[in-house]
Coordinates of C-alpha atoms and ligand atoms in Angstrom, one line a residue:
M1 CA 195.0 153.1 105.6
D2 CA 194.9 154.5 108.8
K3 CA 196.7 157.6 108.0
V4 CA 194.3 158.5 105.2
F5 CA 191.7 161.3 105.3
G6 CA 189.9 160.7 101.7
N7 CA 192.7 160.0 99.1
I8 CA 195.8 161.9 101.2
I9 CA 197.6 161.2 104.8
F10 CA 196.8 164.7 106.5
R11 CA 197.3 165.6 110.0
Q12 CA 196.3 169.1 111.4
L13 CA 198.8 170.2 114.4
F14 CA 198.3 173.3 116.9
D15 CA 200.8 175.6 118.4
A16 CA 198.6 177.1 121.3
A17 CA 201.4 179.5 122.4
S18 CA 200.9 181.5 119.3
S19 CA 197.5 180.0 117.9
T20 CA 199.3 178.4 114.6
Y21 CA 198.6 175.1 112.4
T22 CA 201.4 172.9 111.3
Y23 CA 199.9 170.5 108.7
V24 CA 201.3 167.2 107.3
V25 CA 200.0 166.5 103.9
G26 CA 201.4 162.9 102.2
D27 CA 201.1 160.6 99.6
P28 CA 199.7 157.0 101.0
Q29 CA 201.7 155.5 98.5
S30 CA 205.4 156.3 98.3
L31 CA 204.5 157.6 102.2
E32 CA 206.8 160.5 100.8
A33 CA 204.9 164.1 102.7
V34 CA 205.6 167.3 103.1
I35 CA 205.1 169.8 106.3
I36 CA 203.6 173.1 105.8
D37 CA 204.1 176.4 108.6
T38 CA 206.4 174.3 111.4
V39 CA 206.9 176.5 114.3
F40 CA 210.4 175.9 116.4
E41 CA 209.5 175.3 119.5
Q42 CA 207.2 171.9 117.9
H43 CA 209.8 170.3 116.1
F44 CA 209.8 167.3 118.5
R45 CA 206.3 167.0 118.4
D46 CA 206.1 167.0 114.5
R47 CA 209.7 164.9 114.1
A48 CA 208.4 162.7 116.4
L49 CA 204.5 162.4 114.0
L50 CA 206.1 162.0 111.1
E51 CA 208.5 159.1 112.0
E52 CA 205.9 157.5 114.0
L53 CA 203.8 157.7 110.8
G54 CA 206.6 156.1 108.7
L55 CA 206.6 159.1 106.4
K56 CA 209.3 160.5 104.2
L57 CA 209.6 164.2 104.4
L58 CA 210.4 165.6 101.2
A59 CA 210.2 169.7 102.3
V60 CA 209.4 172.0 104.7
L61 CA 207.3 174.5 103.4
D62 CA 206.0 178.4 104.6
T63 CA 203.2 180.2 103.3
H64 CA 205.2 183.3 104.2
C65 CA 208.1 184.9 106.8
H66 CA 205.8 184.8 109.6
A67 CA 205.7 187.6 112.5
D68 CA 204.0 185.7 115.1
H69 CA 206.1 183.0 115.5
V70 CA 209.6 181.8 113.8
T71 CA 209.4 178.9 111.6
G72 CA 210.9 175.6 112.8
A73 CA 211.7 175.3 108.8
W74 CA 215.9 175.3 109.4
L75 CA 215.7 172.7 112.2
M76 CA 213.4 170.2 110.3
Q77 CA 215.8 170.4 107.7
Q78 CA 218.7 170.1 110.2
A79 CA 217.5 167.1 111.5
T80 CA 215.7 165.7 108.1
G81 CA 218.0 166.2 104.9
C82 CA 214.6 168.2 103.6
R83 CA 214.7 170.9 101.7
I84 CA 212.9 174.2 102.5
G85 CA 210.4 175.9 100.0
I86 CA 208.6 179.3 100.6
S87 CA 208.0 181.8 98.0
Q88 CA 210.7 183.4 95.5
R89 CA 209.1 186.7 96.6
C90 CA 209.6 186.5 100.3
A91 CA 212.4 188.1 101.6
A92 CA 212.9 185.0 103.6
T93 CA 214.7 182.6 101.0
Q94 CA 217.9 182.7 102.8
G95 CA 218.0 179.2 103.1
A96 CA 215.5 178.3 101.2
D97 CA 216.3 175.8 98.9
L98 CA 213.1 175.8 96.8
R99 CA 212.0 179.2 95.8
F100 CA 208.2 179.2 94.7
D101 CA 206.6 181.4 91.8
H102 CA 202.6 181.2 91.0
G103 CA 202.1 177.6 89.1
D104 CA 205.1 175.6 90.9
R105 CA 204.6 172.3 91.9
V106 CA 205.7 170.6 95.1
V107 CA 205.8 167.0 94.2
F108 CA 205.5 164.1 96.8
G109 CA 205.0 160.6 95.4
E110 CA 202.0 160.7 93.0
R111 CA 200.9 163.9 94.5
Y112 CA 201.4 166.9 94.4
L113 CA 200.7 171.1 96.0
E114 CA 199.8 173.6 93.4
V115 CA 201.2 177.1 94.7
R116 CA 199.4 179.9 93.8
A117 CA 200.9 183.8 94.7
T118 CA 198.0 185.0 97.0
P119 CA 200.0 188.2 98.4
G120 CA 198.1 191.3 100.6
H121 CA 198.8 189.8 103.8
T122 CA 202.6 189.8 103.0
D123 CA 203.7 190.4 99.9
G124 CA 205.4 186.8 99.4
C125 CA 202.3 185.1 100.6
V126 CA 201.3 181.8 99.2
T127 CA 197.9 179.5 99.6
Y128 CA 199.1 175.7 98.6
V129 CA 196.5 173.7 96.7
T130 CA 196.5 169.8 96.6
D131 CA 196.7 168.7 93.1
D132 CA 192.4 167.5 93.3
H133 CA 191.6 170.8 94.7
R134 CA 190.2 169.7 97.5
M135 CA 192.4 171.2 100.0
A136 CA 193.4 174.4 100.2
F137 CA 196.1 175.7 102.8
T138 CA 195.9 179.7 102.8
G139 CA 198.1 180.4 105.5
D140 CA 197.3 184.0 106.5
C141 CA 195.6 184.8 103.4
L142 CA 192.2 183.9 104.0
L143 CA 191.3 182.9 107.4
I144 CA 188.2 181.5 108.7
R145 CA 185.7 184.1 108.9
G146 CA 188.4 186.7 108.9
A147 CA 191.9 187.5 106.6
G148 CA 195.2 188.6 107.4
R149 CA 196.2 191.6 108.3
C150 CA 197.6 193.8 105.8
D151 CA 199.4 196.7 107.9
F152 CA 203.0 195.3 108.1
Q153 CA 205.4 193.3 106.1
H154 CA 204.5 195.3 102.5
G155 CA 200.4 194.3 103.4
N156 CA 198.3 196.1 101.1
A157 CA 194.2 195.4 101.4
S158 CA 193.6 195.6 97.8
T159 CA 195.9 193.0 96.7
L160 CA 194.8 190.8 99.6
Y161 CA 191.2 191.2 98.2
R162 CA 192.1 190.6 94.7
S163 CA 194.5 187.2 96.0
I164 CA 190.8 185.4 98.1
T165 CA 188.8 186.4 95.1
E166 CA 191.0 185.4 92.2
Q167 CA 192.9 182.8 93.6
I168 CA 191.3 181.4 96.8
F169 CA 187.1 182.3 95.9
S170 CA 187.8 180.4 92.1
L171 CA 188.6 177.3 94.0
P172 CA 185.4 174.4 94.2
H173 CA 182.8 175.4 96.5
D174 CA 183.3 172.5 98.4
C175 CA 187.5 172.9 98.6
L176 CA 188.6 172.8 102.2
L177 CA 190.1 175.6 103.8
F178 CA 193.1 175.2 106.2
P179 CA 194.5 178.0 107.9
G180 CA 197.7 179.6 109.1
H181 CA 196.1 180.4 112.3
D182 CA 192.5 180.4 114.0
Y183 CA 192.1 182.2 117.7
S184 CA 188.7 181.0 118.4
G185 CA 189.4 176.8 118.4
R186 CA 187.8 176.5 114.5
T187 CA 190.1 174.3 112.4
M188 CA 188.8 174.6 108.9
S189 CA 186.2 175.6 106.7
S190 CA 185.4 175.8 103.0
V191 CA 185.1 178.0 100.2
G192 CA 181.0 178.1 100.0
E193 CA 181.4 178.8 103.5
E194 CA 183.8 181.9 103.4
R195 CA 182.1 183.0 100.1
A196 CA 178.9 183.3 102.1
H197 CA 179.6 183.8 105.8
N198 CA 183.1 185.3 106.0
P199 CA 182.2 189.2 107.6
R200 CA 185.1 191.0 106.1
I201 CA 185.0 189.6 102.0
G202 CA 182.0 187.7 101.7
G203 CA 178.5 187.8 100.9
H204 CA 178.3 191.0 98.6
A205 CA 181.4 192.3 99.7
D206 CA 183.4 193.9 97.3
E207 CA 186.8 195.8 97.4
R208 CA 186.1 198.8 98.9
D209 CA 183.9 197.5 101.4
F210 CA 187.0 195.1 101.9
V211 CA 189.4 197.3 102.0
G212 CA 187.5 199.7 104.1
F213 CA 187.4 196.7 107.2
M214 CA 191.2 196.3 106.6
E215 CA 191.9 199.4 106.8
N216 CA 190.3 200.5 110.2
L217 CA 191.1 196.7 112.5
N218 CA 193.5 198.6 114.8
L219 CA 195.2 195.9 115.9
P220 CA 198.1 195.8 118.0
H221 CA 201.8 195.3 116.9
P222 CA 202.6 191.6 117.2
K223 CA 204.0 190.7 120.3
Q224 CA 206.6 188.5 118.7
I225 CA 207.6 190.7 115.3
A226 CA 211.3 191.9 116.4
I227 CA 212.4 188.3 117.2
A228 CA 210.6 185.9 114.5
V229 CA 210.6 188.3 111.6
P230 CA 214.7 188.8 111.5
A231 CA 215.1 184.9 112.7
N232 CA 212.3 184.3 109.7
L233 CA 214.3 185.8 106.9
R234 CA 217.2 182.9 108.3
C235 CA 214.5 180.3 107.8
G236 CA 214.4 179.7 111.5
K237 CA 218.0 179.3 111.8
P238 CA 219.2 180.3 115.6
Q239 CA 221.7 183.0 115.8
D240 CA 224.0 180.5 117.5
E241 CA 223.6 177.8 114.9
K242 CA 222.9 175.2 117.9
L243 CA 220.5 172.4 117.6
P244 CA 218.1 172.6 120.2
R245 CA 218.2 168.4 122.1
P246 CA 215.7 166.4 124.0
A247 CA 218.5 166.1 126.8
D248 CA 222.0 166.5 126.8
W249 CA 223.3 163.2 128.6
G250 CA 221.9 160.8 125.9
P251 CA 220.4 160.3 122.3
V252 CA 216.8 160.9 123.8
R253 CA 213.9 161.2 121.7
R254 CA 210.5 163.0 122.3
S255 CA 207.7 160.5 121.2
Y256 CA 204.1 162.1 119.8
A257 CA 202.6 161.6 123.1
G258 CA 205.1 163.6 124.5
L259 CA 207.5 161.1 126.7
L260 CA 210.9 161.1 126.6
E261 CA 212.5 157.4 125.6
I262 CA 215.7 156.0 124.7
D263 CA 216.9 153.3 122.6
P264 CA 218.0 149.6 124.1
E265 CA 221.1 149.5 122.5
W266 CA 222.2 152.9 123.8
V267 CA 221.3 151.7 127.3
A268 CA 223.2 148.1 127.1
E269 CA 226.5 150.2 125.6
H270 CA 226.3 152.6 128.7
L271 CA 225.0 150.7 131.6
A272 CA 227.2 151.7 134.1
E273 CA 226.6 155.4 133.2
V274 CA 222.6 155.6 133.9
H275 CA 220.6 153.8 136.7
V276 CA 218.3 151.5 135.3
L277 CA 214.6 151.1 137.2
D278 CA 212.2 148.4 136.7
V279 CA 209.0 149.1 137.7
R280 CA 207.6 145.5 137.2
Q281 CA 205.7 143.7 139.9
P282 CA 208.5 141.6 142.0
E283 CA 206.6 138.3 140.2
E284 CA 207.3 139.5 137.1
L285 CA 210.9 139.5 137.4
E286 CA 210.9 136.2 137.4
D287 CA 209.1 135.3 134.2
K288 CA 210.9 134.4 131.3
L289 CA 211.5 138.1 130.3
G290 CA 214.1 138.0 132.7
R291 CA 215.4 141.4 134.2
I292 CA 218.7 143.4 133.6
A293 CA 221.5 142.9 136.0
T294 CA 221.9 146.2 137.2
A295 CA 218.5 147.1 138.0
Q296 CA 216.8 148.4 140.9
C297 CA 213.7 147.0 141.2
V298 CA 210.5 149.2 142.7
P299 CA 206.9 148.6 141.7
L300 CA 205.1 151.1 139.6
N301 CA 202.6 151.3 142.3
E302 CA 204.9 151.9 145.2
L303 CA 207.1 154.2 143.3
K304 CA 205.5 157.7 144.3
D305 CA 206.5 156.5 148.3
R306 CA 210.1 155.2 147.4
L307 CA 211.1 158.6 145.7
A308 CA 214.3 158.9 148.0
E309 CA 215.2 155.0 147.2
I310 CA 216.0 156.8 143.6
P311 CA 220.0 158.2 143.1
K312 CA 220.0 161.0 141.3
D313 CA 223.5 161.2 140.5
K314 CA 222.9 159.4 136.8
P315 CA 220.4 159.5 134.5
V316 CA 217.3 157.2 135.3
I317 CA 215.8 154.5 132.8
P318 CA 212.8 153.5 134.2
V319 CA 211.8 150.0 132.2
C320 CA 208.7 147.2 132.4
H321 CA 207.1 144.6 130.8
A322 CA 206.6 146.9 127.2
G323 CA 207.4 150.2 127.8
M324 CA 203.8 151.3 129.2
R325 CA 203.6 151.7 132.6
S326 CA 207.8 152.9 132.4
G327 CA 206.4 155.4 130.7
Q328 CA 204.3 156.3 133.7
A329 CA 207.5 155.8 136.2
T330 CA 208.8 158.7 133.8
V331 CA 206.5 161.2 134.2
I332 CA 206.1 160.8 137.8
L333 CA 209.9 161.0 138.1
R334 CA 209.9 164.2 136.2
D335 CA 207.4 165.5 137.9
A336 CA 209.3 164.7 141.1
G337 CA 212.3 166.6 140.0
F338 CA 214.2 163.9 139.0
P339 CA 216.2 165.7 135.9
R340 CA 217.3 163.3 133.9
V341 CA 214.8 160.2 132.6
A342 CA 214.0 158.6 129.7
N343 CA 212.1 155.4 129.3
L344 CA 213.6 152.7 128.1
H345 CA 211.8 152.2 124.7
G346 CA 210.0 149.0 123.8
G347 CA 210.5 147.6 127.7
M348 CA 212.2 143.9 128.5
L349 CA 209.8 142.8 125.4
L350 CA 212.2 145.1 122.8
W351 CA 215.2 144.0 124.9
Q352 CA 214.9 140.2 125.0
Q353 CA 214.4 140.4 121.0
M354 CA 217.1 142.3 120.5
G355 CA 219.1 139.5 122.3
L356 CA 220.4 142.0 125.2
P357 CA 222.0 140.4 128.0
V358 CA 219.2 139.7 130.6
L359 CA 219.2 137.6 134.6
R360 CA 216.8 134.8 134.5
S361 CA 214.9 133.4 136.8
T362 CA 217.6 131.0 138.1
S363 CA 219.5 133.6 139.3
P364 CA 218.7 135.2 142.5
L365 CA 217.4 138.7 143.1
P366 CA 219.1 141.1 143.9
K367 CA 219.0 141.3 148.4
Q368 CA 219.6 145.2 148.0
T369 CA 218.2 148.0 145.7
T370 CA 220.6 149.6 143.7
S371 CA 220.4 152.8 145.2
Q372 CA 220.9 150.2 149.2
R373 CA 224.1 149.1 147.3
H374 CA 225.6 152.7 146.2
Q375 CA 224.8 154.3 149.7
T376 CA 227.0 151.3 151.4
S377 CA 229.9 151.2 149.0
Ligands
FE2_401 FE1 201.2 185.9 109.4

């Protein structure tokens, strides 16, 4: 199966603003999955990936109460009905329905993650380890060639030393390590690699060496801490409890490719409220797929020169044969300042498959564009 990494579904996602990694881990048989360390602002990206891979999300997990970004846990729970999991030693349990203790298992299909308490960066940090001990998601406990700072949120360098050496370095040499952050583009490491090369705790470093290093990092306070920690104590629930939406005029969703899309059924039911823009070539409008009766026809290659013809008083729905060229039209319109645009998902192919109404080649093409009709009526 194309989604599978070894014998597990695995995806690593990155938030550039906070340098945070988010991980999707799933069972290839049942397609049940969990997602680890989501970022509030990346909610639509993460949801689109889960949907496009056909995964059934059971839980959104956090490795700890983050100080550098707001978790997307509450948003994901609201959107999918999944559960929220975090260590029971973490203060951020308001809204969490799975409160982990050391040794607990998070089961998804035939697979599970083992919860290992790895305090030290915060007192509620955990590391999630796959059942076969081939992968570990270490949060901010062990970073690639680094370790999480210990100077706030009840951090303790001696505790962190024991967590890393006893709970992570005890895993197999070739166990892959996936951290919560990286600030230099590094994506993964392994137990063997960190044991050998980690400059804080690798080689022959003992507890005194590690604690001495960690207590003299002199790092600036995290920029987001005053916002992130209170929000994360509520599992990322906003104060106003408002759910962000990609658009306020219709059920628009953002694809994993980053495109705003809308489903044909909704467009068919709201044709009078939207402006359909067909970007196919004129000869295609005569083919068997037909065209949507209200559509204005502007071929994609002419769109940039004819933007003035497209009205802005209604949401614009570009359409083409299968939804690719109209996707590009969506980007062009958005970049040109059209505030409400969404690609017709699946194009005329899906529109026709769904039996939605079309004009066929026997019907004459409209003499005027829709915008011209607007101007004359
Ligand atoms: Fe952290």
